[in-house]
PDB file of C-alpha atoms and ligand atoms in Angstrom:
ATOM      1  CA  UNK A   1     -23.116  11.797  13.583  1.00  0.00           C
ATOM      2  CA  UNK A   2     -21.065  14.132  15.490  1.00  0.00           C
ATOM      3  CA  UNK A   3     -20.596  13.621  19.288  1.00  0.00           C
ATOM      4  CA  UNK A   4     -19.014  15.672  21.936  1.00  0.00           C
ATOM      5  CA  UNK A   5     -16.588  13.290  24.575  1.00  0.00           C
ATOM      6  CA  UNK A   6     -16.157  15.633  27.710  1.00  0.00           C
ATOM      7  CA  UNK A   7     -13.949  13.670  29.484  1.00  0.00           C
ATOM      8  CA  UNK A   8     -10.992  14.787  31.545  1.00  0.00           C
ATOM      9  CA  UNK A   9      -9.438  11.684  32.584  1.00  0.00           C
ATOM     10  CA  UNK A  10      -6.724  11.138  29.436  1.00  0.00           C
ATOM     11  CA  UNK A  11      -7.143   7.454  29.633  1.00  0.00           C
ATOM     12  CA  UNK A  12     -10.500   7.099  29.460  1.00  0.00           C
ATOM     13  CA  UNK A  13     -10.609   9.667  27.137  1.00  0.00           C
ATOM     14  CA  UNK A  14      -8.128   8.644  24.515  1.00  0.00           C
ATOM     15  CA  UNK A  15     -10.193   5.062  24.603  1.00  0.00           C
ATOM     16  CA  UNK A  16     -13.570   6.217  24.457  1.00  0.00           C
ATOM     17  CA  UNK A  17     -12.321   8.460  21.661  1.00  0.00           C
ATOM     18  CA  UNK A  18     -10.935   5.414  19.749  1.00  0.00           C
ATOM     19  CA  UNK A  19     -13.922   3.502  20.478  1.00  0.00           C
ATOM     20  CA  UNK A  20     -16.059   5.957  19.102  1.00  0.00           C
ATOM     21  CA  UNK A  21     -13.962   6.743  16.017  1.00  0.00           C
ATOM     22  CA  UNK A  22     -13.640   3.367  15.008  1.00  0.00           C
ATOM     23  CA  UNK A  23     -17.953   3.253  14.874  1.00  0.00           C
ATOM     24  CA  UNK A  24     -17.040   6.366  12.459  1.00  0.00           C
ATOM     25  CA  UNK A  25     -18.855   9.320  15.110  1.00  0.00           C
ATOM     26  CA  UNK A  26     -16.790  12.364  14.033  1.00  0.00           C
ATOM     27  CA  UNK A  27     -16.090  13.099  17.537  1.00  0.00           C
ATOM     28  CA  UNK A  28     -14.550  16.292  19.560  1.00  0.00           C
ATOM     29  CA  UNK A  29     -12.785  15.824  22.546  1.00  0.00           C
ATOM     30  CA  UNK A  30     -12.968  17.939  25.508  1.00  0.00           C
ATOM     31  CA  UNK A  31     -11.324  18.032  28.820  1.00  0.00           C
ATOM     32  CA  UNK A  32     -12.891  20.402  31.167  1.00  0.00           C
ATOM     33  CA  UNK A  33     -16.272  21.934  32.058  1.00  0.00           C
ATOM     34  CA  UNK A  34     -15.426  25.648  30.315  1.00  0.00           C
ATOM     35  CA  UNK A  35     -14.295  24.164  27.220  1.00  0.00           C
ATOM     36  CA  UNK A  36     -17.879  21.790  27.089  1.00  0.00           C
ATOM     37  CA  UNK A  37     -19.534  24.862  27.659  1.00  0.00           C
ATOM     38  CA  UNK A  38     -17.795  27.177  24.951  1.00  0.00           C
ATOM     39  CA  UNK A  39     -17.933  23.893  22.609  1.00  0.00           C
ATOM     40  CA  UNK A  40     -21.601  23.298  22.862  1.00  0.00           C
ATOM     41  CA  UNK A  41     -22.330  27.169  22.466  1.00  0.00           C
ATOM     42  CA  UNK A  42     -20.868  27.266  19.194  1.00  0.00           C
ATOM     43  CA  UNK A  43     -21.673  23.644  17.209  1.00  0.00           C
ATOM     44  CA  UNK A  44     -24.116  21.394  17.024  1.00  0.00           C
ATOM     45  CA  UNK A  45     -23.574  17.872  18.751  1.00  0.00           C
ATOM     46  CA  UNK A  46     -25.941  14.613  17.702  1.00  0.00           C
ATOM     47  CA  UNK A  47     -25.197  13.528  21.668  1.00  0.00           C
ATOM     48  CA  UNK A  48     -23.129  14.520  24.103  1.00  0.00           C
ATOM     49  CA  UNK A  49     -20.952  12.018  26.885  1.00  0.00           C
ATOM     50  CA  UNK A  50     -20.523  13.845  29.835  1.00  0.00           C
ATOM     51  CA  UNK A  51     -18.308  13.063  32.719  1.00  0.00           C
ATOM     52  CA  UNK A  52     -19.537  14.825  36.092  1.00  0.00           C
ATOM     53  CA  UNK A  53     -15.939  15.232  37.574  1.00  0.00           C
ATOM     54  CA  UNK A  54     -14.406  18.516  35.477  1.00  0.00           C
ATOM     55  CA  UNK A  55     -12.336  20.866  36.351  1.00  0.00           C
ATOM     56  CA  UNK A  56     -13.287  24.372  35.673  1.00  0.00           C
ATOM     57  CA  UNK A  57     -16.807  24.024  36.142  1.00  0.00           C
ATOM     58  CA  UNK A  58     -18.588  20.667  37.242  1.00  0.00           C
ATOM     59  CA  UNK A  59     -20.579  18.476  34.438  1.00  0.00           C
ATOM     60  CA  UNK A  60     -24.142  19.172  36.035  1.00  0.00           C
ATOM     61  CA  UNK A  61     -23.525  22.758  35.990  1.00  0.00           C
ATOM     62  CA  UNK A  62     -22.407  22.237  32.146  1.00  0.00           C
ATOM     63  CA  UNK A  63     -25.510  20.652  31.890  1.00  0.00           C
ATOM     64  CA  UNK A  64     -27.780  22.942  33.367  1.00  0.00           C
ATOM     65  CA  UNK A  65     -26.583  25.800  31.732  1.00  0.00           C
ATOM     66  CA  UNK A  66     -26.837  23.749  28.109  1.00  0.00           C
ATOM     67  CA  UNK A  67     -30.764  23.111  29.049  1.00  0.00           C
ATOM     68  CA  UNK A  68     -31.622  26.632  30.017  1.00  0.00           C
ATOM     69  CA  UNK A  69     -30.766  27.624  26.784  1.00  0.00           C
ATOM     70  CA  UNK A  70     -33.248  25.141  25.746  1.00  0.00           C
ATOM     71  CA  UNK A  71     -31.276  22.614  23.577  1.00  0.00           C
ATOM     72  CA  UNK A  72     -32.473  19.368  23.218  1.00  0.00           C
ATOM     73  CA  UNK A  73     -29.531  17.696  21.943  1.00  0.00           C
ATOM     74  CA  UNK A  74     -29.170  14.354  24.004  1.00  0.00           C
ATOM     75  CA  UNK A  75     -27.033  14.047  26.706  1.00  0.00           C
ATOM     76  CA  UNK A  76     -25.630  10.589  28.773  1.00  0.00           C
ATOM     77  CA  UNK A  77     -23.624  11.172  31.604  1.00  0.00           C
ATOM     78  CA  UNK A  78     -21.044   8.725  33.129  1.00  0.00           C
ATOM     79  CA  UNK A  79     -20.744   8.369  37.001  1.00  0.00           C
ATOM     80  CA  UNK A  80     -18.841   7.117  39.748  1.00  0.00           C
ATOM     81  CA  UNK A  81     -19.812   3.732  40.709  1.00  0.00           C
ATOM     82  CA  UNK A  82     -21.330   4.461  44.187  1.00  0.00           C
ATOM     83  CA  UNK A  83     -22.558   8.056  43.663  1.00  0.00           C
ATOM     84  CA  UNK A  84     -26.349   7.545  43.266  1.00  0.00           C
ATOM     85  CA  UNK A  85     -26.665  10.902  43.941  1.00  0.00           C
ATOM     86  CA  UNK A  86     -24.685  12.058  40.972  1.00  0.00           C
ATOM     87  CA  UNK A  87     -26.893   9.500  38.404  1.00  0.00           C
ATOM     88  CA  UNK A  88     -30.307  11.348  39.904  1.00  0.00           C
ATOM     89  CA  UNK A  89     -28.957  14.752  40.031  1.00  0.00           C
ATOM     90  CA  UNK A  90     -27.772  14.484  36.542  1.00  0.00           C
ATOM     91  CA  UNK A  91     -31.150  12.574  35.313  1.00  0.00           C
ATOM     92  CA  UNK A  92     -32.809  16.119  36.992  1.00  0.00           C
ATOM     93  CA  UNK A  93     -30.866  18.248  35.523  1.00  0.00           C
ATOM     94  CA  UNK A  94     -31.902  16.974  31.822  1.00  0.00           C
ATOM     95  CA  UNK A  95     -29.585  14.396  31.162  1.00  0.00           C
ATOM     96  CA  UNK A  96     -31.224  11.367  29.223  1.00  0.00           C
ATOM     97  CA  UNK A  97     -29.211   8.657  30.439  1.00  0.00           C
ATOM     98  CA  UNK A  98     -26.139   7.552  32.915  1.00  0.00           C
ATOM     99  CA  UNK A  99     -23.685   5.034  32.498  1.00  0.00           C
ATOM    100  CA  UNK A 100     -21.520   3.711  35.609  1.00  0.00           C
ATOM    101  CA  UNK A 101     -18.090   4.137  35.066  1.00  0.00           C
ATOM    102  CA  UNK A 102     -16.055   1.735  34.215  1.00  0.00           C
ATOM    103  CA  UNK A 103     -18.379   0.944  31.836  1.00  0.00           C
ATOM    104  CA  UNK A 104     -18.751  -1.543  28.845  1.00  0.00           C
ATOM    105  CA  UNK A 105     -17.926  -0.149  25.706  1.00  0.00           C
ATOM    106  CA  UNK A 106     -20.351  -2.426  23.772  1.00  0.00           C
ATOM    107  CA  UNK A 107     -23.114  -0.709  25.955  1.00  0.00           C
ATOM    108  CA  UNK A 108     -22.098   2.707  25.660  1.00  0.00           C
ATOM    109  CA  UNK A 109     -22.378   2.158  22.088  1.00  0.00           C
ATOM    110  CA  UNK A 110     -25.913   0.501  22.400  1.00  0.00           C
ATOM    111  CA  UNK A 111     -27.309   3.138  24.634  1.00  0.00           C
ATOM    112  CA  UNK A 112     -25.844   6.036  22.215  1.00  0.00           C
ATOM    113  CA  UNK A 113     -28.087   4.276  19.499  1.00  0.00           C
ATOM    114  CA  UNK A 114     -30.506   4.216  21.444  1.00  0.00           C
ATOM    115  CA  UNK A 115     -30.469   7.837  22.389  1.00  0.00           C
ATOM    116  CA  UNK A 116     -29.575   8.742  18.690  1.00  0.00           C
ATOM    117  CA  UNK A 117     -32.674   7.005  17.582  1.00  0.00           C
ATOM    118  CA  UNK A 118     -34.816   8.402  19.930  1.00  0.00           C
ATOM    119  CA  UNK A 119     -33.815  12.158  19.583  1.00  0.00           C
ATOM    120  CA  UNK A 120     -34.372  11.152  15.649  1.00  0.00           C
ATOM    121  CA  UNK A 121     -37.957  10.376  17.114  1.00  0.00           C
ATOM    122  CA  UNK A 122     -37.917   6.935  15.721  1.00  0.00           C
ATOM    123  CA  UNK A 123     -38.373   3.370  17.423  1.00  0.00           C
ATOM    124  CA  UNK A 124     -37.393   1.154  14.818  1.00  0.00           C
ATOM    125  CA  UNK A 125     -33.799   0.683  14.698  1.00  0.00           C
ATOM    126  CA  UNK A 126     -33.134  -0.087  11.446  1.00  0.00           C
ATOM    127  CA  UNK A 127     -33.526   2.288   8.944  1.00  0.00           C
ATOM    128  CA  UNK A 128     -35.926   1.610   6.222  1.00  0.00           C
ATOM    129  CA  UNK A 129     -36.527   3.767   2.873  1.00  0.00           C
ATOM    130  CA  UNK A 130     -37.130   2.886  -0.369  1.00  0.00           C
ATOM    131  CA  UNK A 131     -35.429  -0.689  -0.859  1.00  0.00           C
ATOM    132  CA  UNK A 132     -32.125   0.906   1.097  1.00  0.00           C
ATOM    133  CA  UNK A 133     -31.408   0.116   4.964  1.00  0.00           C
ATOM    134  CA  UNK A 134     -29.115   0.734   7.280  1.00  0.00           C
ATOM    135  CA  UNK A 135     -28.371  -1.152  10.533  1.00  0.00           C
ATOM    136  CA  UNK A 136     -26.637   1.083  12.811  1.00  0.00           C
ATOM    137  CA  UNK A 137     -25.882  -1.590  15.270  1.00  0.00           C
ATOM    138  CA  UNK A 138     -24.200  -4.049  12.552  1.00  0.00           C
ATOM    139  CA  UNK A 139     -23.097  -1.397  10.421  1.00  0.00           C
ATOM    140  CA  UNK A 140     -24.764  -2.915   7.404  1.00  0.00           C
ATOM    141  CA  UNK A 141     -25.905  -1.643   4.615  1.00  0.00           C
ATOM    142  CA  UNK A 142     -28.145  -3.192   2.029  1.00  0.00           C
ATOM    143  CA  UNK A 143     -29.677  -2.386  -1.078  1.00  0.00           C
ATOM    144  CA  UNK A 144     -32.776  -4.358  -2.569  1.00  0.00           C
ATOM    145  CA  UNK A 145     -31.914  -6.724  -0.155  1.00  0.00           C
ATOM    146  CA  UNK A 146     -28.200  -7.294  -1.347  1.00  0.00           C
ATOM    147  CA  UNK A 147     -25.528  -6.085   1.079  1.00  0.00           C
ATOM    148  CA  UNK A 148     -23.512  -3.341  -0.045  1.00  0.00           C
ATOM    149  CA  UNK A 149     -20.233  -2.129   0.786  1.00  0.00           C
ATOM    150  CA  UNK A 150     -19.969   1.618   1.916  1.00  0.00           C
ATOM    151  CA  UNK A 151     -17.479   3.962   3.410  1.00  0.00           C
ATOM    152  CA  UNK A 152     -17.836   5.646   6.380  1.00  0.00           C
ATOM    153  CA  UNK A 153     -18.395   9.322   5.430  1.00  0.00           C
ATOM    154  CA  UNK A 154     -20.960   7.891   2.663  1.00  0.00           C
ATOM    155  CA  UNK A 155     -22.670   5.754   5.685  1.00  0.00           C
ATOM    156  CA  UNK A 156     -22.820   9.180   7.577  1.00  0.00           C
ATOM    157  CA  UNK A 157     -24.609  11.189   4.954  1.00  0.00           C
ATOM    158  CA  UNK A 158     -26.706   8.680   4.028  1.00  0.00           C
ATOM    159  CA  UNK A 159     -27.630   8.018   7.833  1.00  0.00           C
ATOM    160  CA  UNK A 160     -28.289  12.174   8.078  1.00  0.00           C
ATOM    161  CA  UNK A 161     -30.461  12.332   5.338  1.00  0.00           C
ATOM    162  CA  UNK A 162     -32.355   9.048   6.201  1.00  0.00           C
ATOM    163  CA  UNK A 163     -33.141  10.321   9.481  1.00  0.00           C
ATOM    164  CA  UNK A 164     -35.558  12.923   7.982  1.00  0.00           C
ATOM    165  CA  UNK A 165     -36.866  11.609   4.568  1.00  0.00           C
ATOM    166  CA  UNK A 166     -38.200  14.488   2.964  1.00  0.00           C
ATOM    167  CA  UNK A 167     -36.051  17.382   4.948  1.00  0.00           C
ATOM    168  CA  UNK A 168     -33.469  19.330   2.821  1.00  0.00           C
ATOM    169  CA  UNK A 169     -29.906  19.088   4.603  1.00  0.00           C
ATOM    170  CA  UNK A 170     -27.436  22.000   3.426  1.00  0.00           C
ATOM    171  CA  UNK A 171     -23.696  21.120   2.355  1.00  0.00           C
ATOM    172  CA  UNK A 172     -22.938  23.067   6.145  1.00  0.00           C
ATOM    173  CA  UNK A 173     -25.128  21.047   8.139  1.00  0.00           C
ATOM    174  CA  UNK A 174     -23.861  17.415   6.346  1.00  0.00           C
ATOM    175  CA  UNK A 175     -19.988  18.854   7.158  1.00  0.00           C
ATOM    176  CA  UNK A 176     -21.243  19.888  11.051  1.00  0.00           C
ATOM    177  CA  UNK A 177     -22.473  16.327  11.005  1.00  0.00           C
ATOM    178  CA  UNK A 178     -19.405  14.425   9.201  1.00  0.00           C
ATOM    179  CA  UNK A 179     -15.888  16.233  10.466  1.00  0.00           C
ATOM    180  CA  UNK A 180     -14.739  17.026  13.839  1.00  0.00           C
ATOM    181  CA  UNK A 181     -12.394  20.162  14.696  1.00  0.00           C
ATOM    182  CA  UNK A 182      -9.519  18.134  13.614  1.00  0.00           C
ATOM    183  CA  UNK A 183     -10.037  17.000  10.040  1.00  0.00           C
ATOM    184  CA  UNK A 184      -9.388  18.785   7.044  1.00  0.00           C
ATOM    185  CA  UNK A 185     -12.396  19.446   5.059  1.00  0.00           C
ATOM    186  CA  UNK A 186     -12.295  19.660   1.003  1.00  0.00           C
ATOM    187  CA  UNK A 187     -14.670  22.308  -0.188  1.00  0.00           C
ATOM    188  CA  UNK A 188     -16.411  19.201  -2.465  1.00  0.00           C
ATOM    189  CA  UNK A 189     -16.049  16.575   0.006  1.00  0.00           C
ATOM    190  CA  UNK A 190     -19.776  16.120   0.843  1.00  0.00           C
ATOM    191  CA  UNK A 191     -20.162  15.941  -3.015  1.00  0.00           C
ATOM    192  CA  UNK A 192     -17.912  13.451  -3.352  1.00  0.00           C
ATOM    193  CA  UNK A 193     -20.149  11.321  -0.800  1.00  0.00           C
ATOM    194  CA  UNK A 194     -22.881  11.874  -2.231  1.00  0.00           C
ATOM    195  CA  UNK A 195     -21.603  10.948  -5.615  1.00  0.00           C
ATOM    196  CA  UNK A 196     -20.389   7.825  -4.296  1.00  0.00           C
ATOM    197  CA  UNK A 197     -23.288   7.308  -2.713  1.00  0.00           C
ATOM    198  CA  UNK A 198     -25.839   7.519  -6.102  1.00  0.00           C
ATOM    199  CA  UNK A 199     -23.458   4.630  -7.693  1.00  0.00           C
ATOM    200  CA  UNK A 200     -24.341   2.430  -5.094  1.00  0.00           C
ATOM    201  CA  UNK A 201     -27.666   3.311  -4.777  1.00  0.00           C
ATOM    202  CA  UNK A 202     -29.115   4.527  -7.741  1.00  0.00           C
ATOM    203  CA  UNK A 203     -28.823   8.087  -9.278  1.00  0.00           C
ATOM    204  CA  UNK A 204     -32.114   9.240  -8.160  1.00  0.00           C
ATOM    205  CA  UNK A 205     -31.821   8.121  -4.241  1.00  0.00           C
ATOM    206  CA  UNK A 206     -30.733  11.392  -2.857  1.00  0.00           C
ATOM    207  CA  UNK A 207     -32.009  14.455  -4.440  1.00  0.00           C
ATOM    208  CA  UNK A 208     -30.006  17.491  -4.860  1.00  0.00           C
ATOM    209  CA  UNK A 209     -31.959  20.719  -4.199  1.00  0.00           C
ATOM    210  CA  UNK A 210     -29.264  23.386  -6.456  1.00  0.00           C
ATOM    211  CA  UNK A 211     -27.538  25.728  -4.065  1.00  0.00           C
ATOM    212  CA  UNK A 212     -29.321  24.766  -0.983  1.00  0.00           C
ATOM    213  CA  UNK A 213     -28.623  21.180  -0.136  1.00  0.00           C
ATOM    214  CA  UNK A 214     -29.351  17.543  -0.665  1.00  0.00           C
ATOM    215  CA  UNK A 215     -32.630  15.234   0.920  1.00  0.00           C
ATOM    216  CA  UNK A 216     -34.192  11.914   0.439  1.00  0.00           C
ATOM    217  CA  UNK A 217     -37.666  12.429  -1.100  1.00  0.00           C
ATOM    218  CA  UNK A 218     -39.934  11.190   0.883  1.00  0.00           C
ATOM    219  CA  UNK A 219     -41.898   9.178  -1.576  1.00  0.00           C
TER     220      UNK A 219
HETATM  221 CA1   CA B   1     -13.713  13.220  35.848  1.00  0.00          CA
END
């Protein structure tokens, strides 16, 4: 899943960041309102964490422009403590959730699963194909029941393409979802993954559709 951080305190930033990394979001960092705006123009976020306080232009204006170009990518905003105003301004503006800063990072984690599952239009939040499941929340994966080990690129493509049984991903869209602006990609890393991921969970698991992209079928 790839996430957008605007965020232009450098503390919170740089911990957030690590916090996120470390749950394996391929994550971009941002800084002010102009570069949020030019960022979510040109890729395509799984959620965004937006801060209200930016310089160059202000988070709710960030925010309102991103929704009158009608994307629905989700959005959770973090707040001053005592600005109520902020929270319901932001909630008005299309934002699907607010956090109070300083908050908990076990429950900015929760509620970006929460969002995540509920963009992916799903209530469950485990999921559940086939004999393979993955628990975002734990982080474990298990096939036929047995636990099984996997890395955290092969946990992202799998989590893509579980998301949508049945819906063909292209090689572009699994990269978009996997690297942020500062890895390196290899032209056969998704591939790779996906190789890996047919050893663990059986050759015919993921389906590869020949010079368009890869899906789960759906029965
Ligand atoms: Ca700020």
């Amino acid at each position: 899943m790839r996430l957008l951080l605007v965020e232009d305190d450098a503390m919170i930033g740089e911990a957030v960041l690590q916090v996120l990394r470390t749950e394996h979001y391929a994550v971009d960092w941002v800084r002010d309102g102009a570069m949020a705006d030019a960022a979510l123009r040109s890729e395509q976020y799984d959620l965004v964490l937006l801060d209200l306080g930016l310089p160059q232009r202000d988070g709710l204006e960030v925010l309102r422009a991103l929704r009158s170009r009608h994307a629905s990518v989700p959005v959770l905003v973090a707040t001053a403590r005592d600005a109520v105003g902020d929270r319901i301004a932001g909630l008005d503006a299309g934002a699907d959730d607010y956090l109070v800063k300083p908050y908990d990072t076990d429950e900015l984690l929760a509620r970006i699963r929460a969002l995540l599952r509920r963009s992916g239009g799903r209530g469950e939040p485990v999921f559940e194909h086939k004999g393979v499941s993955l628990n975002p929340a734990t982080r474990e994966a298990m096939v036929q029941g047995q636990p099984v080990s996997l890395s955290a690129r092969e946990w992202s493509v799998l989590e893509a393409l579980l998301a949508r049984p049945g819906a063909l991903l292209s090689r572009a869209q699994l990269e978009e979802k996997l690297f942020s602006w500062k890895d390196d990609i290899s032209s056969n890393a998704v591939e790779v993954y996906v190789h890996g991921l047919r050893k663990k969970l059986g050759n015919d698991f993921i389906q590869t559709v020949r010079g368009l992209g890869y899906l789960v079928p759906r029965a």
